[in-house]
Short mmCIF file of C-alpha atoms in Angstrom, two decimals:
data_model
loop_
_atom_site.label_atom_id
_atom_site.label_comp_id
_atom_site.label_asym_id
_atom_site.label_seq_id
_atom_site.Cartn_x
_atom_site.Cartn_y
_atom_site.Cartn_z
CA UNK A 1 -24.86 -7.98 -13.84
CA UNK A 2 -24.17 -7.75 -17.71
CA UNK A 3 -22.33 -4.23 -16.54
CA UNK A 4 -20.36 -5.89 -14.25
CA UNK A 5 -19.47 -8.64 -16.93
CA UNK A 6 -18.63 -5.76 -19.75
CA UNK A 7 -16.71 -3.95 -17.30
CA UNK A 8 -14.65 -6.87 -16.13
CA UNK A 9 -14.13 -8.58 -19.73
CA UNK A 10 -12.92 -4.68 -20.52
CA UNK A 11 -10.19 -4.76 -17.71
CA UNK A 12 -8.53 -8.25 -17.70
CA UNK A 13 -7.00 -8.24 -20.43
CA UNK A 14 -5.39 -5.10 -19.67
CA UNK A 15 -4.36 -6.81 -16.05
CA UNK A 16 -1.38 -8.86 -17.99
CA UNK A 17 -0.27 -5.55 -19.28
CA UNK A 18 1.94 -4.91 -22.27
CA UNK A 19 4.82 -6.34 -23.51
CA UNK A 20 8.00 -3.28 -22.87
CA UNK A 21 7.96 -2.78 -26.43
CA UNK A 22 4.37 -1.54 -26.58
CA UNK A 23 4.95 0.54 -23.12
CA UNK A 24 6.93 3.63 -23.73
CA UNK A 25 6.72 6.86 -22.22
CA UNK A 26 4.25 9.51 -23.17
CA UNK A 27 4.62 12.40 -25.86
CA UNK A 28 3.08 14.59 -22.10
CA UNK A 29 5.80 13.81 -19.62
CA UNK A 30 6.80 15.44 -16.24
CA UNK A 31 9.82 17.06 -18.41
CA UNK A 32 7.87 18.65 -21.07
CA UNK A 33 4.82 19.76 -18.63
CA UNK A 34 7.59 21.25 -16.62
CA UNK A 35 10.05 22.70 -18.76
CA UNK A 36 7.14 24.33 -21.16
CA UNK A 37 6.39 26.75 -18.09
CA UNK A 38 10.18 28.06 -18.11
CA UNK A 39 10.96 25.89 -14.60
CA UNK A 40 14.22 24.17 -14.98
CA UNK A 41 14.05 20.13 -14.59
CA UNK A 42 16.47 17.69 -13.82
CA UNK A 43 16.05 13.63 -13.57
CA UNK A 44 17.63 10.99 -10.92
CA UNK A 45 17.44 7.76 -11.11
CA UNK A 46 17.83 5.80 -7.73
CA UNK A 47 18.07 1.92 -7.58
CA UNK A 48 16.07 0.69 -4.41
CA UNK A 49 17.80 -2.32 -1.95
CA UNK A 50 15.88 -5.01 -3.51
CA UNK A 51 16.85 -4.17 -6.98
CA UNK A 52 14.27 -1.16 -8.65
CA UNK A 53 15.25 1.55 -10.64
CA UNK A 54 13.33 4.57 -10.05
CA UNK A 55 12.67 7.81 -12.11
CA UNK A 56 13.24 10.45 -9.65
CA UNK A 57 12.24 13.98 -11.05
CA UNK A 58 13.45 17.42 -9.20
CA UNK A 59 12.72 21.31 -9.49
CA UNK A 60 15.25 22.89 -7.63
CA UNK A 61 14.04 26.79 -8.06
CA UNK A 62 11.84 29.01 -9.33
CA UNK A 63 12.43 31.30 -11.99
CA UNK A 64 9.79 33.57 -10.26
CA UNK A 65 11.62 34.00 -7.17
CA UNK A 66 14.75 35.71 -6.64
CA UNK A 67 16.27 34.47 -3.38
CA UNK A 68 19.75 33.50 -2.17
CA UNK A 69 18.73 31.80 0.99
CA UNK A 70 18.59 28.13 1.49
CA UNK A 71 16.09 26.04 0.18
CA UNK A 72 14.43 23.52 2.11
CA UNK A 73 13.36 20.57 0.47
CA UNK A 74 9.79 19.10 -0.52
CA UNK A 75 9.14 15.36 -0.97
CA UNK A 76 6.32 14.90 -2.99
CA UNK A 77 4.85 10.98 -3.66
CA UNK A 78 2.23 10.26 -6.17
CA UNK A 79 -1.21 8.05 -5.30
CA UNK A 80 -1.96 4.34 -7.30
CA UNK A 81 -1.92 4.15 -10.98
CA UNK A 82 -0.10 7.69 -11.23
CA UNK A 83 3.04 9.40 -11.62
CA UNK A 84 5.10 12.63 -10.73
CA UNK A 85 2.89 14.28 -13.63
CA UNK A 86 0.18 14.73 -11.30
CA UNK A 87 1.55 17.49 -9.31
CA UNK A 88 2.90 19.12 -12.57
CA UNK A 89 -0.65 19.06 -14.80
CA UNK A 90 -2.47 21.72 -14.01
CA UNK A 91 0.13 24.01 -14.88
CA UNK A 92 2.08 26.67 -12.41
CA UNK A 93 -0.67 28.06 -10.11
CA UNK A 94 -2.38 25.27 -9.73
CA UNK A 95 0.17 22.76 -9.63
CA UNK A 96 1.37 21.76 -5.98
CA UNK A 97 4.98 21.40 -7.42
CA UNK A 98 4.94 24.39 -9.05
CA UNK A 99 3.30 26.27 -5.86
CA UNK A 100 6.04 24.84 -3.65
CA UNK A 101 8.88 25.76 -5.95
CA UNK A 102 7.49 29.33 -6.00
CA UNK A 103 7.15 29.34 -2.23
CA UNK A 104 10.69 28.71 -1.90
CA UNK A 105 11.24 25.15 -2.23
CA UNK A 106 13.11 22.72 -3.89
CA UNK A 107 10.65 20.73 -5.09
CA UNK A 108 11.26 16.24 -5.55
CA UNK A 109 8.60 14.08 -7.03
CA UNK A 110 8.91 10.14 -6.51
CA UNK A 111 8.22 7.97 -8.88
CA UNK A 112 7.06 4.47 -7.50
CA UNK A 113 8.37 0.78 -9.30
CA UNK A 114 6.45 0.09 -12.18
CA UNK A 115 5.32 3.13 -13.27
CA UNK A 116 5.98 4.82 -16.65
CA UNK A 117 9.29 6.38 -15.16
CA UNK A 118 10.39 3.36 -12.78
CA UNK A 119 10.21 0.48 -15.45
CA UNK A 120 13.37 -0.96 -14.90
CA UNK A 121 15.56 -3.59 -12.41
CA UNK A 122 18.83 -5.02 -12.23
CA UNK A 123 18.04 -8.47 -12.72
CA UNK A 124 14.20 -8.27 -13.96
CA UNK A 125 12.79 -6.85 -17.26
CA UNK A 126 8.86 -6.09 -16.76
CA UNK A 127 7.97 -8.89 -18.73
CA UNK A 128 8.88 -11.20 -16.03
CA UNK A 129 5.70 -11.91 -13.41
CA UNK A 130 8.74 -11.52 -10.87
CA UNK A 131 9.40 -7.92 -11.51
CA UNK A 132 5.73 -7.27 -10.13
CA UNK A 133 6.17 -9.53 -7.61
CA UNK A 134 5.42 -6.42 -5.07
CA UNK A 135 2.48 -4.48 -3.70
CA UNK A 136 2.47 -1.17 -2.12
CA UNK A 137 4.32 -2.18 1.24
CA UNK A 138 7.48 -2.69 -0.93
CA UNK A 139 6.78 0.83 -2.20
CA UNK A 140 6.49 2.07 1.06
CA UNK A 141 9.58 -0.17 2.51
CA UNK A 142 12.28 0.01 -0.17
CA UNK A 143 11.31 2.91 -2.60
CA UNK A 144 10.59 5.65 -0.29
CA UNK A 145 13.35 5.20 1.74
CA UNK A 146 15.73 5.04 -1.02
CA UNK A 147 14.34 7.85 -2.71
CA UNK A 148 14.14 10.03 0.22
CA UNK A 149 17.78 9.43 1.72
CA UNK A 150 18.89 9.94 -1.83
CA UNK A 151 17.50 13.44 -1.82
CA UNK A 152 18.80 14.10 1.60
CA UNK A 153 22.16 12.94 0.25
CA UNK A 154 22.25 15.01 -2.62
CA UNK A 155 21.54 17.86 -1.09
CA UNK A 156 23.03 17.70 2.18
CA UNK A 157 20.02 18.82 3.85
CA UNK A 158 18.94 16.74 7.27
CA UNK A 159 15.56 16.68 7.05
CA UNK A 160 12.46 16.45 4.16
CA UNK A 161 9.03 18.03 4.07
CA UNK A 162 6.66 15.27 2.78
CA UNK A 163 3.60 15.47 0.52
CA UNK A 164 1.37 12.36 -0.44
CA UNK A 165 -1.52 12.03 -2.07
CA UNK A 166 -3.69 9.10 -1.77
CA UNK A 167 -1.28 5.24 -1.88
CA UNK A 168 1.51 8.37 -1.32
CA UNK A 169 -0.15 8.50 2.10
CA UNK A 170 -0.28 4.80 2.50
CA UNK A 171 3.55 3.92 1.77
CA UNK A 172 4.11 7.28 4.15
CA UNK A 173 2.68 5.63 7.06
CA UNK A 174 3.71 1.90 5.92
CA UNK A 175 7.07 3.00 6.19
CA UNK A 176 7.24 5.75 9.56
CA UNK A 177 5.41 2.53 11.29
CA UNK A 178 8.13 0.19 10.46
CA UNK A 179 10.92 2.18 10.42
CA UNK A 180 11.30 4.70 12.97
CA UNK A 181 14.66 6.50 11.52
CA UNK A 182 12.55 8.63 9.25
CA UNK A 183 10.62 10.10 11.59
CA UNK A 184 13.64 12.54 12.55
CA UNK A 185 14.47 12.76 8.67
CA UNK A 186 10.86 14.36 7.87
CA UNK A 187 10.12 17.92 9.16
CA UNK A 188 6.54 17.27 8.73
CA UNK A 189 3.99 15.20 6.32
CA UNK A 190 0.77 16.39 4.55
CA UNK A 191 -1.42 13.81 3.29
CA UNK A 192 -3.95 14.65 0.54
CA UNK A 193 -6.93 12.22 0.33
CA UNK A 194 -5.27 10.02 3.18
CA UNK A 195 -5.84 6.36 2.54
CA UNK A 196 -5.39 3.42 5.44
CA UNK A 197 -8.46 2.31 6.87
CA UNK A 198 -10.63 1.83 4.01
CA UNK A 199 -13.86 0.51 5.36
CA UNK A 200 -16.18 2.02 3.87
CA UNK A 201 -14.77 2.80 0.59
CA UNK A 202 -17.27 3.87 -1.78
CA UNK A 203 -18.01 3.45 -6.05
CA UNK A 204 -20.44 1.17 -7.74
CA UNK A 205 -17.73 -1.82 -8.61
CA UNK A 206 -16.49 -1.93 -4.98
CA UNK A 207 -18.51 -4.35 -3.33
CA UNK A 208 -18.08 -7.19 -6.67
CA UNK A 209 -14.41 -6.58 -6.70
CA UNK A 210 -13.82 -6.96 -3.03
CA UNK A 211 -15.85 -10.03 -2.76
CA UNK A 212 -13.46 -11.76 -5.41
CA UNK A 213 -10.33 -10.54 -5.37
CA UNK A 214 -9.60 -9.00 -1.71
CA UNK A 215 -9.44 -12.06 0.12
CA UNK A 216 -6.96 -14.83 -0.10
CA UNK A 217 -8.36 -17.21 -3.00
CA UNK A 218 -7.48 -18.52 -6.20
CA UNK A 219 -8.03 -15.63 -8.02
CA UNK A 220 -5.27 -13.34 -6.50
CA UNK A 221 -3.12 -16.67 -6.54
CA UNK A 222 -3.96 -16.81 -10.68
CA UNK A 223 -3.69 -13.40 -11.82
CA UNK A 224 -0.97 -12.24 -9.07
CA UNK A 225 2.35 -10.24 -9.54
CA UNK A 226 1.30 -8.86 -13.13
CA UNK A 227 1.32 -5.64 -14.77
CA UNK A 228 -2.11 -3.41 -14.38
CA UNK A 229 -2.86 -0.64 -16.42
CA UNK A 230 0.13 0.52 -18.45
CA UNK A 231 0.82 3.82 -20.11
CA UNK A 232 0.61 2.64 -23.47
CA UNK A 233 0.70 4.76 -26.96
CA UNK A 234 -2.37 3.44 -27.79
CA UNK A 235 -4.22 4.97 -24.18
CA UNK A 236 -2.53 8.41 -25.15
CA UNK A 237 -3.93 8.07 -28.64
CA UNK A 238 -7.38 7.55 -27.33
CA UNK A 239 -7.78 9.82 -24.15
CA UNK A 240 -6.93 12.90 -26.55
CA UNK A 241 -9.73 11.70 -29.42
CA UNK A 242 -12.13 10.78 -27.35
CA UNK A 243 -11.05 13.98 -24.12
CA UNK A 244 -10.39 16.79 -26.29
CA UNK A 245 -13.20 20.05 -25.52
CA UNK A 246 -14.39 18.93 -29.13
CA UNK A 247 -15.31 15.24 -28.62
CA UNK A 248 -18.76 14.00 -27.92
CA UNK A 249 -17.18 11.32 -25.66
CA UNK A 250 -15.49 14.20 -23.17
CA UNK A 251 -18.15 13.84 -20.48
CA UNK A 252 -17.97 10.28 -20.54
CA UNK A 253 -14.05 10.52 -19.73
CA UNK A 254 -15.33 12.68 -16.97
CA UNK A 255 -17.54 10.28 -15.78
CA UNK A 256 -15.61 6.65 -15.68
CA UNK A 257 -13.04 9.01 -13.49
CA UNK A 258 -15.81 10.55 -11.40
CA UNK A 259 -17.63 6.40 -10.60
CA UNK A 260 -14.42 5.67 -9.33
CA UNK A 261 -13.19 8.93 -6.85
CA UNK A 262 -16.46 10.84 -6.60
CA UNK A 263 -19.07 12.80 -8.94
CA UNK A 264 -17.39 16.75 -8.95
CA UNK A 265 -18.64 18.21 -12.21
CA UNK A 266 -18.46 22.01 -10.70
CA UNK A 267 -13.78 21.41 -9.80
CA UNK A 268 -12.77 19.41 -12.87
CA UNK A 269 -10.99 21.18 -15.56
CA UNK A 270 -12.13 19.89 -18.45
CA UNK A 271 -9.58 21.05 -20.42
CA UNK A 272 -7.21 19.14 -18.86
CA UNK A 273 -8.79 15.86 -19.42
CA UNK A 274 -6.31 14.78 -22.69
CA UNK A 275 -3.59 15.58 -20.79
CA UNK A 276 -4.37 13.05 -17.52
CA UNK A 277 -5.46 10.52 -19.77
CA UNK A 278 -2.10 10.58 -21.47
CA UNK A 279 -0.25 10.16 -18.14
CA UNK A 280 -2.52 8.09 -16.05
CA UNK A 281 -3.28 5.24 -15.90
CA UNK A 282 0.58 5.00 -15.33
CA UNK A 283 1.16 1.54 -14.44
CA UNK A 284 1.29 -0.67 -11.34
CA UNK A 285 0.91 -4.29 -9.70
CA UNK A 286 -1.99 -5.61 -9.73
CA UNK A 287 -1.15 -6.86 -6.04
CA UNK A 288 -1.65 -3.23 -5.42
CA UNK A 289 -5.16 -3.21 -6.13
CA UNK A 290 -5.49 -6.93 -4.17
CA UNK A 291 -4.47 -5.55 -0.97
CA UNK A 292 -6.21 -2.03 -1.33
CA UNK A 293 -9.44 -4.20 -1.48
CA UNK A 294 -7.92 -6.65 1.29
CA UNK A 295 -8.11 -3.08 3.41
CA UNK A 296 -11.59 -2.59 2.33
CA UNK A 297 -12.70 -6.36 3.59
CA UNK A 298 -11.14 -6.23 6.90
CA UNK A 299 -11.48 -3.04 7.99
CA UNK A 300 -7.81 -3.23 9.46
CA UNK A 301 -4.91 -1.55 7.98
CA UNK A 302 -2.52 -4.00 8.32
CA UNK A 303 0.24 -6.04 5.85
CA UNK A 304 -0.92 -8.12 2.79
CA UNK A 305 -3.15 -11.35 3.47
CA UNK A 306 -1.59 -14.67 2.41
CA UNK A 307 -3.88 -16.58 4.03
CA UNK A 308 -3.54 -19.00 6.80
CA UNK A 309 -0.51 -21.33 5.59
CA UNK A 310 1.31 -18.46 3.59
CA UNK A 311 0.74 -16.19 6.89
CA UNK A 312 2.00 -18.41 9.02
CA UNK A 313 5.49 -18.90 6.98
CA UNK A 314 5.63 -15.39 6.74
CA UNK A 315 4.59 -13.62 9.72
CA UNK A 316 4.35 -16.63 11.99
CA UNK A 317 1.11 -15.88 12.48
CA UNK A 318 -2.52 -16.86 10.66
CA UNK A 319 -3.04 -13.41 10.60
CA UNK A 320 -0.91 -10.85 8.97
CA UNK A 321 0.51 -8.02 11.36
CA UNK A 322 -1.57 -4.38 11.40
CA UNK A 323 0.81 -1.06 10.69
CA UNK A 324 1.33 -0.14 13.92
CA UNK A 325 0.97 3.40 12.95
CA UNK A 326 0.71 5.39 16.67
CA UNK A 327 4.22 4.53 16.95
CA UNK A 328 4.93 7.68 14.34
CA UNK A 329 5.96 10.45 16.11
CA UNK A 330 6.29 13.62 13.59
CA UNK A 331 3.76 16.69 12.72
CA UNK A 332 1.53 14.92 10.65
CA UNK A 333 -1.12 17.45 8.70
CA UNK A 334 -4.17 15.52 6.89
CA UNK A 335 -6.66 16.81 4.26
CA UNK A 336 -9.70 15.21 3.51
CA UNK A 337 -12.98 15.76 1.73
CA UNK A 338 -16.80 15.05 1.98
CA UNK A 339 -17.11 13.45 -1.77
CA UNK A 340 -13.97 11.54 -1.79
CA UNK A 341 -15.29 7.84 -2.68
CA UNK A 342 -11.67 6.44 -1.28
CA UNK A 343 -10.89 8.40 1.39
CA UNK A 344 -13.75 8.59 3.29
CA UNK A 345 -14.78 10.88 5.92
CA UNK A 346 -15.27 8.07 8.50
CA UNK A 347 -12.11 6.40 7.68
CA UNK A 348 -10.28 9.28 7.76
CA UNK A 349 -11.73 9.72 11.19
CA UNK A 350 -10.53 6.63 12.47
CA UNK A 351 -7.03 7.34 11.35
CA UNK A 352 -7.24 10.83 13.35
CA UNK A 353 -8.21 9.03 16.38
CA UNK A 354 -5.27 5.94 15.61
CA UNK A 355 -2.67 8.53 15.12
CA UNK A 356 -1.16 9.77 18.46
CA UNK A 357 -2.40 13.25 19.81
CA UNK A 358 1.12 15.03 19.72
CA UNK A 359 1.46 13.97 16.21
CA UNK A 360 -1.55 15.26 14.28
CA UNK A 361 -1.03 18.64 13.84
CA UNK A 362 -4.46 19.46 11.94
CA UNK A 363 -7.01 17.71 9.79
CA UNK A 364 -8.51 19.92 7.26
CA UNK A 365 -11.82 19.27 5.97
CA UNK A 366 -12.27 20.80 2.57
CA UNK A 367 -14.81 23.38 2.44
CA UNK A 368 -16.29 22.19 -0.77
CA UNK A 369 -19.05 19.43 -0.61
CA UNK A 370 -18.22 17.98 -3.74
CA UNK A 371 -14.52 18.19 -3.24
CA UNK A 372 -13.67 14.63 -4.71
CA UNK A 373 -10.72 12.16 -4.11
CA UNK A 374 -8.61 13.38 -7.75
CA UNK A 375 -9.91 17.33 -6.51
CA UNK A 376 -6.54 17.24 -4.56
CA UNK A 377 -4.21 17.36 -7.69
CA UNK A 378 -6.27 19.31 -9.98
CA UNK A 379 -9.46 20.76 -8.67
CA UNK A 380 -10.40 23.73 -10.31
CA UNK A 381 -10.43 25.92 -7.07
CA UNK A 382 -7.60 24.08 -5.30
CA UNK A 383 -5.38 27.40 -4.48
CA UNK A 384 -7.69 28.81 -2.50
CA UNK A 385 -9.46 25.48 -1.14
CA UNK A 386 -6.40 23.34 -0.57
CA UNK A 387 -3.50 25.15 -1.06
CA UNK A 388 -3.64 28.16 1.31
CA UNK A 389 -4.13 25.85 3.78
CA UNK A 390 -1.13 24.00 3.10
CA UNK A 391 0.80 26.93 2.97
CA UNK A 392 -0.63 27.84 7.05
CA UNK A 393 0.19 24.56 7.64
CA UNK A 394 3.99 25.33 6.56
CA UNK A 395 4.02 28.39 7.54
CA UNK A 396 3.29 27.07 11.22
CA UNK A 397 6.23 24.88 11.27
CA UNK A 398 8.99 26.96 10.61
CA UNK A 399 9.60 27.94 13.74
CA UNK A 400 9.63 24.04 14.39
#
């Protein structure tokens, strides 16, 4: 209990977040892990229906191919509490943006609202509760679809191929459940770590932070539509002391990522610890968190829980609705993992069996029992674990 108590008194105050002034972008940034590896780099910025202003980052070739053919394009959306520097980190061969812009691609990473690149709003400033007034079924409702036709816009293709990783898998199937339109705008989807039914979620904090804050109570009503986990100078300054190869602390940054996505001491890059710590956390809702846990509690993957009076003004029901997600009909490809304390096997299961037979293409199972939920981005054997499959996978649909 007095771990629980440390842990918790460690993370509230951090749930408020920081005042704009104190939130800046890092010194490590998409640009400068990008453009340090000779790739050119350009930056959007897309304002969503409801008012967001999104960071919208783009490789459009490699300097390592030489072709004059079209190039299709590759939609690539980040998982909770990150950015588009996680598909840039690990640096060109190991990087999935980087191994899609050398495949051919032209390569677009999303940044969702409220994260270090998407930290602004036509009316709102972020130090307004209002401006987080949102959980990840906006993301998926508003800020995918306005990134993605934007993309299609600006480069006058017709259709997308999609990447997600983790909430980038949730927002994916939020939004081809709701809105069917995309599902003839997206060639096909591959979902890293898929997260939707989250049943039986795993990590030692789980169970405590369900039981108060993913159901409708006070505590959600209290501490709603604020700021969690902000890139902050002061996080930078800390993950490199305390990360480096040098510092006695390094497998203890290891470890508070491993409680939380699965223990994988033989795929993480140590190395490459300062640089994740100076990019994520990278900023979100804290409703986010609410209704992952709401998942988690139910067992349903379904819309945000009010509770009974606030469910019945907005759904006109007591219950809120479930993502009717067998209504997507495009080649879906999932990979999932044995160790991967969020996406579990089971869960990912049920989602296989949810998802209509015409539409899932394949469901990898990494080959790698230790292959954990963050392995995805940055494990240390990912080409030859992950990516080659990826690259069947597309290779398979372009006769499609």
């Amino acid at each position: 209990m007095k771990v629980y108590l440390i842990v918790i008194l460690a993370v509230v105050p951090l749930i408020s977040g920081a005042p704009p002034s104190l939130t800046r972008r890092s010194s490590v940034t998409t640009q400068t892990l990008v453009e340090q590896y000779g790739y050119p780099f350009e930056e959007h910025s897309v304002q969503t229906s409801d008012g967001y202003i999104l960071g919208l980052h783009r490789i459009p070739y490699s300097g390592r191919v030489e072709s004059d053919e079209p190039r299709p394009v590759a939609f690539l959306m980040h998982g909770l509490l990150c950015s588009s520097s996680d598909w840039v980190l690990s640096g060109p061969d190991y990087g999935l943006a980087f191994v899609l812009a050398d495949a051919g691609y032209d390569v677009w990473m999303g940044n969702a609202r409220g994260n270090t690149y998407s930290r602004e709003h036509a009316t709102y400033n972020p130090f307004f509760k209002k401006f987080w007034a949102f959980d990840w079924h906006e993301i998926g409702m508003y800020d995918l679809p306005a990134m993605m036709d934007y993309v299609l816009y600006y480069t006058d293709e017709e259709q997308l191929t999609y990447f997600g990783h983790s909430q980038g898998t949730t927002t994916f199937l939020v939004l081809n459940s709701l809105n069917l339109r995309f599902n003839t705008k997206i060639k096909s989807a591959h979902l890293l770590a898929p997260v939707a039914f989250m049943e039986n979620m795993e990590g030692p904090l789980v169970d405590m932070a369900a039981l108060l804050l993913g159901q409708p109570n006070f505590l959600p009503e209290i501490f709603g539509d604020m700021e969690f986990l902000p890139n902050t100078k002061a996080m930078e300054m800390l993950g490199y002391s305390a990360c480096c190869d040098k510092s006695p602390f390094q497998s203890l940054c290891a470890n508070v990522i491993f409680l939380i996505t699965g223990f994988d001491y033989e795929n993480l890059n140590y190395t490459l610890l300062p640089e994740i710590t100076a990019t994520t956390p990278a900023g979100s809702s804290i409703n986010q968190i609410y209704h992952f846990l709401q998942e988690y509690n139910s067992g349903f993957f379904r819309q945000f829980d009010y509770g009974f009076a606030r469910n019945s003004l907005a759904y006109g029901s007591t219950k809120p609705p479930k993502y009717p997600i067998e209504k997507i009909d495009l080649p879906i490809f999932l990979y999932y993992s044995d160790n991967d304390y969020l996406s579990s096997v089971v869960d990912v299961h049920k989602l296989m069996r949810t998802l209509k037979d015409t539409t899932l293409r394949r469901a990898y199972r990494v080959g790698h029992p230790k292959w954990n939920h963050l392995d995805h981005l940055w494990g240390m054997n990912i080409r030859e674990l992950l990516h080659d499959a990826i690259m069947e996978d597309l290779e398979s649909m372009k006769d499609s």
